[in-house]
mmCIF file with all atom_site columns, C-alpha atoms in Angstrom:
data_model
loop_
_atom_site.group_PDB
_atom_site.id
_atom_site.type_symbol
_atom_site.label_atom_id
_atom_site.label_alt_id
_atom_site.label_comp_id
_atom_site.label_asym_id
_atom_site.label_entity_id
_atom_site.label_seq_id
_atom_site.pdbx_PDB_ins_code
_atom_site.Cartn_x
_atom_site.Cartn_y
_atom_site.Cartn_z
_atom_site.occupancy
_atom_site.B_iso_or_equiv
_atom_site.pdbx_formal_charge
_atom_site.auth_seq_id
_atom_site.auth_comp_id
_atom_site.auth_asym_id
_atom_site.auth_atom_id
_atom_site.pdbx_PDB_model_num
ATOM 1   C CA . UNK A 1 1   ? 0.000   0.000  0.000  1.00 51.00 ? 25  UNK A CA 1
ATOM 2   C CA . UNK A 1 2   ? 1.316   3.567  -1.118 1.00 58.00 ? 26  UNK A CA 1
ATOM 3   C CA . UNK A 1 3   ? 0.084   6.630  0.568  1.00 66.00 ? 27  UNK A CA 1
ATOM 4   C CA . UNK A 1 4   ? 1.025   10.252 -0.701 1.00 87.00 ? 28  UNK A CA 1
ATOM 5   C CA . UNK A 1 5   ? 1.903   11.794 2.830  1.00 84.00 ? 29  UNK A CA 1
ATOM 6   C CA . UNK A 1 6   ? 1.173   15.229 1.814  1.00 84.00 ? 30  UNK A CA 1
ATOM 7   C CA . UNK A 1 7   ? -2.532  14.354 0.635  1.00 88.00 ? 31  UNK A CA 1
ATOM 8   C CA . UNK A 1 8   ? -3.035  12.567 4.099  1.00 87.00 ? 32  UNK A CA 1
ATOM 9   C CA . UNK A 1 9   ? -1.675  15.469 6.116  1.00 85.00 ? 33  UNK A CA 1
ATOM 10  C CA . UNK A 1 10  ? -4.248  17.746 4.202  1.00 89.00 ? 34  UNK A CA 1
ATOM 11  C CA . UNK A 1 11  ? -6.985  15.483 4.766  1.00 90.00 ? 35  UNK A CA 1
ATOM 12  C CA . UNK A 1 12  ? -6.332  15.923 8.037  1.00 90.00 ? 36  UNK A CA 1
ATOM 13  C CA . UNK A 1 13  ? -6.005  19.423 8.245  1.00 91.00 ? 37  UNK A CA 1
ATOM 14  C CA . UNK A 1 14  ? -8.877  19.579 6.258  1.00 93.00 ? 38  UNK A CA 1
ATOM 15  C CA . UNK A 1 15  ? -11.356 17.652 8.968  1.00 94.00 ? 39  UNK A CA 1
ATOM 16  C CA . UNK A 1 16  ? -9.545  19.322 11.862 1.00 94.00 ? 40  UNK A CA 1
ATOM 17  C CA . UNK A 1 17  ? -10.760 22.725 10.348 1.00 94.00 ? 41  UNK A CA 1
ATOM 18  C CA . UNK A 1 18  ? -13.836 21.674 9.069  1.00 96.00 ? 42  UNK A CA 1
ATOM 19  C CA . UNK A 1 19  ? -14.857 20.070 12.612 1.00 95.00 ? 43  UNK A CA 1
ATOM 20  C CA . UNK A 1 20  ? -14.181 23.517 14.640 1.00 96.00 ? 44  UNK A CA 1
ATOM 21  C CA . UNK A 1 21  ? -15.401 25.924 11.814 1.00 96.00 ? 45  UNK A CA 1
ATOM 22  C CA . UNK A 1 22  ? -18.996 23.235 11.909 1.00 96.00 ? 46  UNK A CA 1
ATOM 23  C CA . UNK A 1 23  ? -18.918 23.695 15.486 1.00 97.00 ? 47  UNK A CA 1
ATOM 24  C CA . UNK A 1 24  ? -19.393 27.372 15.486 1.00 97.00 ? 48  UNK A CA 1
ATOM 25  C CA . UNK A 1 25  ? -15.890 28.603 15.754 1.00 98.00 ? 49  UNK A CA 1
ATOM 26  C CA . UNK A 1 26  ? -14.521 31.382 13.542 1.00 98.00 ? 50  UNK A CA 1
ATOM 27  C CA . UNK A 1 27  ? -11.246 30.543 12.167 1.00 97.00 ? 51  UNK A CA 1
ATOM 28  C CA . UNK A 1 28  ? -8.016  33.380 13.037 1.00 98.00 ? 52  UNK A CA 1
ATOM 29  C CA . UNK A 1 29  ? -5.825  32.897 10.108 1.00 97.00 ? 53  UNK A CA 1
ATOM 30  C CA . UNK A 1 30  ? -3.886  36.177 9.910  1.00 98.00 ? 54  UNK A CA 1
ATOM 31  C CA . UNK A 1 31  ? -2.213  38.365 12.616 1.00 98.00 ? 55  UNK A CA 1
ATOM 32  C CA . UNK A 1 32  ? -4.948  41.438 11.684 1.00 98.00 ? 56  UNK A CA 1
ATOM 33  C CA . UNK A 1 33  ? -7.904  38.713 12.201 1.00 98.00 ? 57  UNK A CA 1
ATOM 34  C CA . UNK A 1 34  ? -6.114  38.052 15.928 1.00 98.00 ? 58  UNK A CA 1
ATOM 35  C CA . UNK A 1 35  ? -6.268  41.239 16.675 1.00 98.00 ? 59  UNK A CA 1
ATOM 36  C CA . UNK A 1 36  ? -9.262  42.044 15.980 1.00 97.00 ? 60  UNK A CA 1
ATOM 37  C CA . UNK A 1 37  ? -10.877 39.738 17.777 1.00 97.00 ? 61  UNK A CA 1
ATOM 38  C CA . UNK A 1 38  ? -8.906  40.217 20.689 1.00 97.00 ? 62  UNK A CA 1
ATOM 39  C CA . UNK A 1 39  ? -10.250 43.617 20.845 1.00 97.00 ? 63  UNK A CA 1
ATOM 40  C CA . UNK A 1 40  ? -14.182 42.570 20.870 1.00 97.00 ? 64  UNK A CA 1
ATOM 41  C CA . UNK A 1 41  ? -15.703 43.186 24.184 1.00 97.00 ? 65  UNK A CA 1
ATOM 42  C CA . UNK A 1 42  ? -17.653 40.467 26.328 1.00 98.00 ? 66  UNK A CA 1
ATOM 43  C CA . UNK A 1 43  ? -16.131 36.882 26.298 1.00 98.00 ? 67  UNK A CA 1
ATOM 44  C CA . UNK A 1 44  ? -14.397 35.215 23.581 1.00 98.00 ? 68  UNK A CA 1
ATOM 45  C CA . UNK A 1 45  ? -13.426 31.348 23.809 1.00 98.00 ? 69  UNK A CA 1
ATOM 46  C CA . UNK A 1 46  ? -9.858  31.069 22.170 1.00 98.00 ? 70  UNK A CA 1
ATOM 47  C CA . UNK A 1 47  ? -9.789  27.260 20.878 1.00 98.00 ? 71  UNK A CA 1
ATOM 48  C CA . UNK A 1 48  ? -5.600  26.891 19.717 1.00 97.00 ? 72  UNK A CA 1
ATOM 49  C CA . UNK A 1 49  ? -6.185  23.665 16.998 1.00 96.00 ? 73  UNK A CA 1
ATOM 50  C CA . UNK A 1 50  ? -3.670  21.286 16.326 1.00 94.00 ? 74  UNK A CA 1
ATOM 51  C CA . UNK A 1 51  ? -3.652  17.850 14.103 1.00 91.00 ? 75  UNK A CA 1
ATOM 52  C CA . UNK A 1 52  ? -2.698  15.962 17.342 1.00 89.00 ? 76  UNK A CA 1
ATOM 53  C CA . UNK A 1 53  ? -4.520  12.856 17.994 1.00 89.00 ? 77  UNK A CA 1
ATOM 54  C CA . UNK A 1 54  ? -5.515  14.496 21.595 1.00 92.00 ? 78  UNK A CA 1
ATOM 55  C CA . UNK A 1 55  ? -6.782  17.246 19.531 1.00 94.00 ? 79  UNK A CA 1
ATOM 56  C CA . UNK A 1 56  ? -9.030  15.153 17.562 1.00 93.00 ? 80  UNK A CA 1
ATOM 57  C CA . UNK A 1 57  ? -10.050 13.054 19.796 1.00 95.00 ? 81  UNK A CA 1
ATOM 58  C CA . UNK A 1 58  ? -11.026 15.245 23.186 1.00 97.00 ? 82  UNK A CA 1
ATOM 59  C CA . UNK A 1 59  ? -10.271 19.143 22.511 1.00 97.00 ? 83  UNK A CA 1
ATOM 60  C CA . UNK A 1 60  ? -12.659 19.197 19.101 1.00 97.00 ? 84  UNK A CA 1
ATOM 61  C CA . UNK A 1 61  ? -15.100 17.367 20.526 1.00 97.00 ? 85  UNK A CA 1
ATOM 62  C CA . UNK A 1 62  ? -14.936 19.192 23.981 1.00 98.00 ? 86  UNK A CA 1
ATOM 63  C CA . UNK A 1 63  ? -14.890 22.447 22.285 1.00 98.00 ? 87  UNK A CA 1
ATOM 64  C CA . UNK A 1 64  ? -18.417 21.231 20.740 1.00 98.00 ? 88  UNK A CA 1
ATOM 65  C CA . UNK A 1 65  ? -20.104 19.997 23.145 1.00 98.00 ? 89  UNK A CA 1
ATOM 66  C CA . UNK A 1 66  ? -19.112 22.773 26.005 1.00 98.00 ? 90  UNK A CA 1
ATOM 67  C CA . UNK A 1 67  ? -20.983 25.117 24.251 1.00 97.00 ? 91  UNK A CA 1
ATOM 68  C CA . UNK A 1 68  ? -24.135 23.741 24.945 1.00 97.00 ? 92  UNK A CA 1
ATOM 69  C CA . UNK A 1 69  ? -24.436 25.513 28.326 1.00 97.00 ? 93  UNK A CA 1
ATOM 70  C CA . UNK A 1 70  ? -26.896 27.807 29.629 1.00 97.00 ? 94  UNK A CA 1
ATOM 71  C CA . UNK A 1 71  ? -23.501 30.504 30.533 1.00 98.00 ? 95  UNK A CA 1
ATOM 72  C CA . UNK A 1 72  ? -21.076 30.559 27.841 1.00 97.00 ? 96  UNK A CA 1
ATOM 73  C CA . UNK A 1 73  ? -19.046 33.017 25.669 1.00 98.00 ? 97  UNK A CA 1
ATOM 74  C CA . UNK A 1 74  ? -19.937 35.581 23.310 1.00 98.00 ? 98  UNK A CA 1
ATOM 75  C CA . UNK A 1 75  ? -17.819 34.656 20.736 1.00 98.00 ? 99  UNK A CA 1
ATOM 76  C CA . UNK A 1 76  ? -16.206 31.543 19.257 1.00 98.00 ? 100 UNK A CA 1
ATOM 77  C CA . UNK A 1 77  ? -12.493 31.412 17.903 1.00 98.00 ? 101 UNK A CA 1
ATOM 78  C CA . UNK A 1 78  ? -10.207 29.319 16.939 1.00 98.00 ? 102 UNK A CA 1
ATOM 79  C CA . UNK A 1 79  ? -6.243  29.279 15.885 1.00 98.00 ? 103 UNK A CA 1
ATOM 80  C CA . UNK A 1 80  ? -4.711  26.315 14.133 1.00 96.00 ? 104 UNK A CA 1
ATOM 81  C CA . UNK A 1 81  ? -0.756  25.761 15.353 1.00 95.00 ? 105 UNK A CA 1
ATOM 82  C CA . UNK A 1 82  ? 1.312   24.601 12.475 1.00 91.00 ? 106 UNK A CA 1
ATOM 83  C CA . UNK A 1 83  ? -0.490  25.501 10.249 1.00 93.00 ? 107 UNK A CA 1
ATOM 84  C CA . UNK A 1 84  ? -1.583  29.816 10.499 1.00 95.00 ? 108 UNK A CA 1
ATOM 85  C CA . UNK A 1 85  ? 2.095   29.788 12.213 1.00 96.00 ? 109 UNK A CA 1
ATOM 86  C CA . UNK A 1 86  ? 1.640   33.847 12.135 1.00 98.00 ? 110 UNK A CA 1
ATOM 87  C CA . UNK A 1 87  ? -1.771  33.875 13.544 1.00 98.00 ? 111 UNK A CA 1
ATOM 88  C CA . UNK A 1 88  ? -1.161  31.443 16.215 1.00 97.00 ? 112 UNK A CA 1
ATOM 89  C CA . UNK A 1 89  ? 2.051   33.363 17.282 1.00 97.00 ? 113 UNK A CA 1
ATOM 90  C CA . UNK A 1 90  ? 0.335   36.668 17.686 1.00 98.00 ? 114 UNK A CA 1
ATOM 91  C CA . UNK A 1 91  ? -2.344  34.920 19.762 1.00 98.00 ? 115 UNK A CA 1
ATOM 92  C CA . UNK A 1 92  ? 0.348   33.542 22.170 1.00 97.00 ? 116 UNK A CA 1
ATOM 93  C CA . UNK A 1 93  ? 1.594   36.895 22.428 1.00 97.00 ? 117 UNK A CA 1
ATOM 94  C CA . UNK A 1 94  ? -1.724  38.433 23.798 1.00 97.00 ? 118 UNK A CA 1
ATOM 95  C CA . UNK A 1 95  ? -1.870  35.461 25.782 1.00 97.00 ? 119 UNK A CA 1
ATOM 96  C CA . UNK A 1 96  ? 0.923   37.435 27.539 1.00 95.00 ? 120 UNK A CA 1
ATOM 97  C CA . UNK A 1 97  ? 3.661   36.427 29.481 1.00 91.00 ? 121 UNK A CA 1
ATOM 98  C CA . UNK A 1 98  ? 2.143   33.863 31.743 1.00 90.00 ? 122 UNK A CA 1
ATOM 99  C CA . UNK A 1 99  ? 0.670   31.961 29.456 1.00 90.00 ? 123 UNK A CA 1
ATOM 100 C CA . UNK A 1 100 ? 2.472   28.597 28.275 1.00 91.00 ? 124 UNK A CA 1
ATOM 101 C CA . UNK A 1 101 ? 2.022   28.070 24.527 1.00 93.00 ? 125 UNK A CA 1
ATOM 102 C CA . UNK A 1 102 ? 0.860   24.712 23.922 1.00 93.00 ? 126 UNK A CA 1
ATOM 103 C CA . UNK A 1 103 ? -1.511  22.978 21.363 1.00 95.00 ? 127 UNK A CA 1
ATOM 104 C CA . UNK A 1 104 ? -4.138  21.815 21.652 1.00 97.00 ? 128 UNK A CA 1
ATOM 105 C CA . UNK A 1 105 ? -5.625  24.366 24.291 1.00 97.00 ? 129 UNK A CA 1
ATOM 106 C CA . UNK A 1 106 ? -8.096  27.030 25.029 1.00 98.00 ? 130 UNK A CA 1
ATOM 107 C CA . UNK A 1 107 ? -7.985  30.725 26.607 1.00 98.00 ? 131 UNK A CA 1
ATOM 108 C CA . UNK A 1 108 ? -11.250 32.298 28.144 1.00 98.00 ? 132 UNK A CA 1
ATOM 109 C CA . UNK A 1 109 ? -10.956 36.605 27.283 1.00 98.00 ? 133 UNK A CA 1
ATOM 110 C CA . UNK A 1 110 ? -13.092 39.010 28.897 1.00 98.00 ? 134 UNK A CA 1
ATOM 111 C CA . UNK A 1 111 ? -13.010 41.953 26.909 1.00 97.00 ? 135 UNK A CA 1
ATOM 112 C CA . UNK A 1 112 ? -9.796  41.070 25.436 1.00 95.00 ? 136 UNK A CA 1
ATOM 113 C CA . UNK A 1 113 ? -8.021  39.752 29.178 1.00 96.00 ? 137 UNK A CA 1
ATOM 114 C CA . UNK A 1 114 ? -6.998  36.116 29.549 1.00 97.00 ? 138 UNK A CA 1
ATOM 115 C CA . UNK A 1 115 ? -9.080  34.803 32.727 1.00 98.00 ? 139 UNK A CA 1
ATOM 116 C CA . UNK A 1 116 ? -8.578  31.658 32.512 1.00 98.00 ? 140 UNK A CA 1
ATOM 117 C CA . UNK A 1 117 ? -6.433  28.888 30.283 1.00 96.00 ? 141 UNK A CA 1
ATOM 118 C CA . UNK A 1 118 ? -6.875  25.172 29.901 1.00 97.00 ? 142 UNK A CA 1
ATOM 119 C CA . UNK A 1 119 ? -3.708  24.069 28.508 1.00 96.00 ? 143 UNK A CA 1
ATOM 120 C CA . UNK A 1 120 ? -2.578  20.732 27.015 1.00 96.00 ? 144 UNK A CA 1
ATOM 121 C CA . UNK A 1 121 ? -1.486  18.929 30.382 1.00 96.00 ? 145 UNK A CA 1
ATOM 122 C CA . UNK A 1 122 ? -5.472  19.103 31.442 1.00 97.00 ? 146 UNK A CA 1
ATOM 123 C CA . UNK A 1 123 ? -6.430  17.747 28.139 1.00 97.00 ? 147 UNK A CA 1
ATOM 124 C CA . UNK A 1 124 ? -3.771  15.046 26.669 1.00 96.00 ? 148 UNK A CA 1
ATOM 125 C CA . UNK A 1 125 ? -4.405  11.678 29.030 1.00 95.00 ? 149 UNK A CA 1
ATOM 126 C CA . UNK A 1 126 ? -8.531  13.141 29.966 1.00 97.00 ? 150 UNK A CA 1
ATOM 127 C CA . UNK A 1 127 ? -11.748 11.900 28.664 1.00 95.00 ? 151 UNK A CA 1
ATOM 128 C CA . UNK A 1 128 ? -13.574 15.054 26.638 1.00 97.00 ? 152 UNK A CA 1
ATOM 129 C CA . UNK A 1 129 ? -16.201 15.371 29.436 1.00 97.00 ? 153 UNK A CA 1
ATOM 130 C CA . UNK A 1 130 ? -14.015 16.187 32.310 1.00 98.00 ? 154 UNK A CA 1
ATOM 131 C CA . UNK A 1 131 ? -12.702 18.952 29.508 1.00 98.00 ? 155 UNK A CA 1
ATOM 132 C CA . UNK A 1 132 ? -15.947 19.975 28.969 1.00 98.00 ? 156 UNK A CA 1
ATOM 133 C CA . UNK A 1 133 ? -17.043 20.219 32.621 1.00 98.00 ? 157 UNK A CA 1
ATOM 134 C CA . UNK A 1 134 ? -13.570 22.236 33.369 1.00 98.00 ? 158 UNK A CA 1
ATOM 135 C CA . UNK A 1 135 ? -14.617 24.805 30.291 1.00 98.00 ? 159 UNK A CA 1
ATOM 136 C CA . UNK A 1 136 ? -17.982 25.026 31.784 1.00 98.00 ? 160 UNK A CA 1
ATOM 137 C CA . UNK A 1 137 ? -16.834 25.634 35.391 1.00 98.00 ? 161 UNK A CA 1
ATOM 138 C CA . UNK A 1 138 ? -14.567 28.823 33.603 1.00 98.00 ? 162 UNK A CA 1
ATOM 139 C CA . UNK A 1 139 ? -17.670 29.759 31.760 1.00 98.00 ? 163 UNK A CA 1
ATOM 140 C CA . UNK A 1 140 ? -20.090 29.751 34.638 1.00 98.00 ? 164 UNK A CA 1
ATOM 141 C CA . UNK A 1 141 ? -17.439 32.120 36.641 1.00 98.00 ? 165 UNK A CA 1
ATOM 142 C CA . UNK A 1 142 ? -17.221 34.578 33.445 1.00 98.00 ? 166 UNK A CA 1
ATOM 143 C CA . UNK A 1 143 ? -20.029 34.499 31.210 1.00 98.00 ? 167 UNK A CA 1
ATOM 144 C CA . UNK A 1 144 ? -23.798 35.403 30.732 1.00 96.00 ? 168 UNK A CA 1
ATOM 145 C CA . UNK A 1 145 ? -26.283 33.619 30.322 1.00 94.00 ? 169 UNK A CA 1
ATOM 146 C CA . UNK A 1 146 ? -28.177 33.337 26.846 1.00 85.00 ? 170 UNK A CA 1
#
């Protein structure tokens, strides 16, 4: 069996955008786009993609299904690392210094602030609900109710 790497590496980039964007996320893929939306007031949910199997498997769907909550942001966002390298490295920088970059992860703003941060470590090796129930928790603390 012969596989063309490359086409199998877009396939998967393909699905890993595909499943955010059908999830309600907007995709960040330039530096301006970032920015901008780092500058909208209320909440914004900051989803950092990745092609990782941990990323498929518990982040995407977390990032789903943790949306179904009586509290949760005003806006949806997502950066892809590896991929919109310039995007995802001006996000990291408003993350500010605190924040350690790592993929996949997700950063609660309030009115453009980090309040809270889920990173990789509380992802990688968890089942998607306890991810969910820990976004939850950070958007019953931060958001309003719809």
């Amino acid at each position: 069996m012969n596989m063309d790497y490359d086409l199998f590496m877009e396939e998967i980039k393909r699905t890993a955008r595909a499943e955010i964007e059908g999830a309600g996320y907007e995709q960040l893929r330039t530096p301006e786009e970032v920015e901008q939306a780092f500058e909208r007031s209320g909440t914004t949910l900051v989803m950092v993609n990745s092609v990782c199997g941990c990323a498929g498997g518990i982040a995407r769907p977390a990032a789903a299904n943790a949306i179904h909550y009586d509290k949760r942001p005003d806006h949806l966002v997502t950066v892809f690392a590896g991929q919109d390298k310039e995007a995802t490295a001006t996000a990291r920088h408003l993350f500010g210094e605190d924040h350690i970059p790592s993929s996949p992860s997700f950063v609660l703003l309030k009115d453009g602030k980090v309040v809270a941060d889920i990173g990789r470590h509380e992802i990688e090796g968890h089942d998607p609900m306890s991810v969910v129930t820990n976004l939850q928790a950070n958007f019953e603390q931060y958001c309003e109710e719809v």
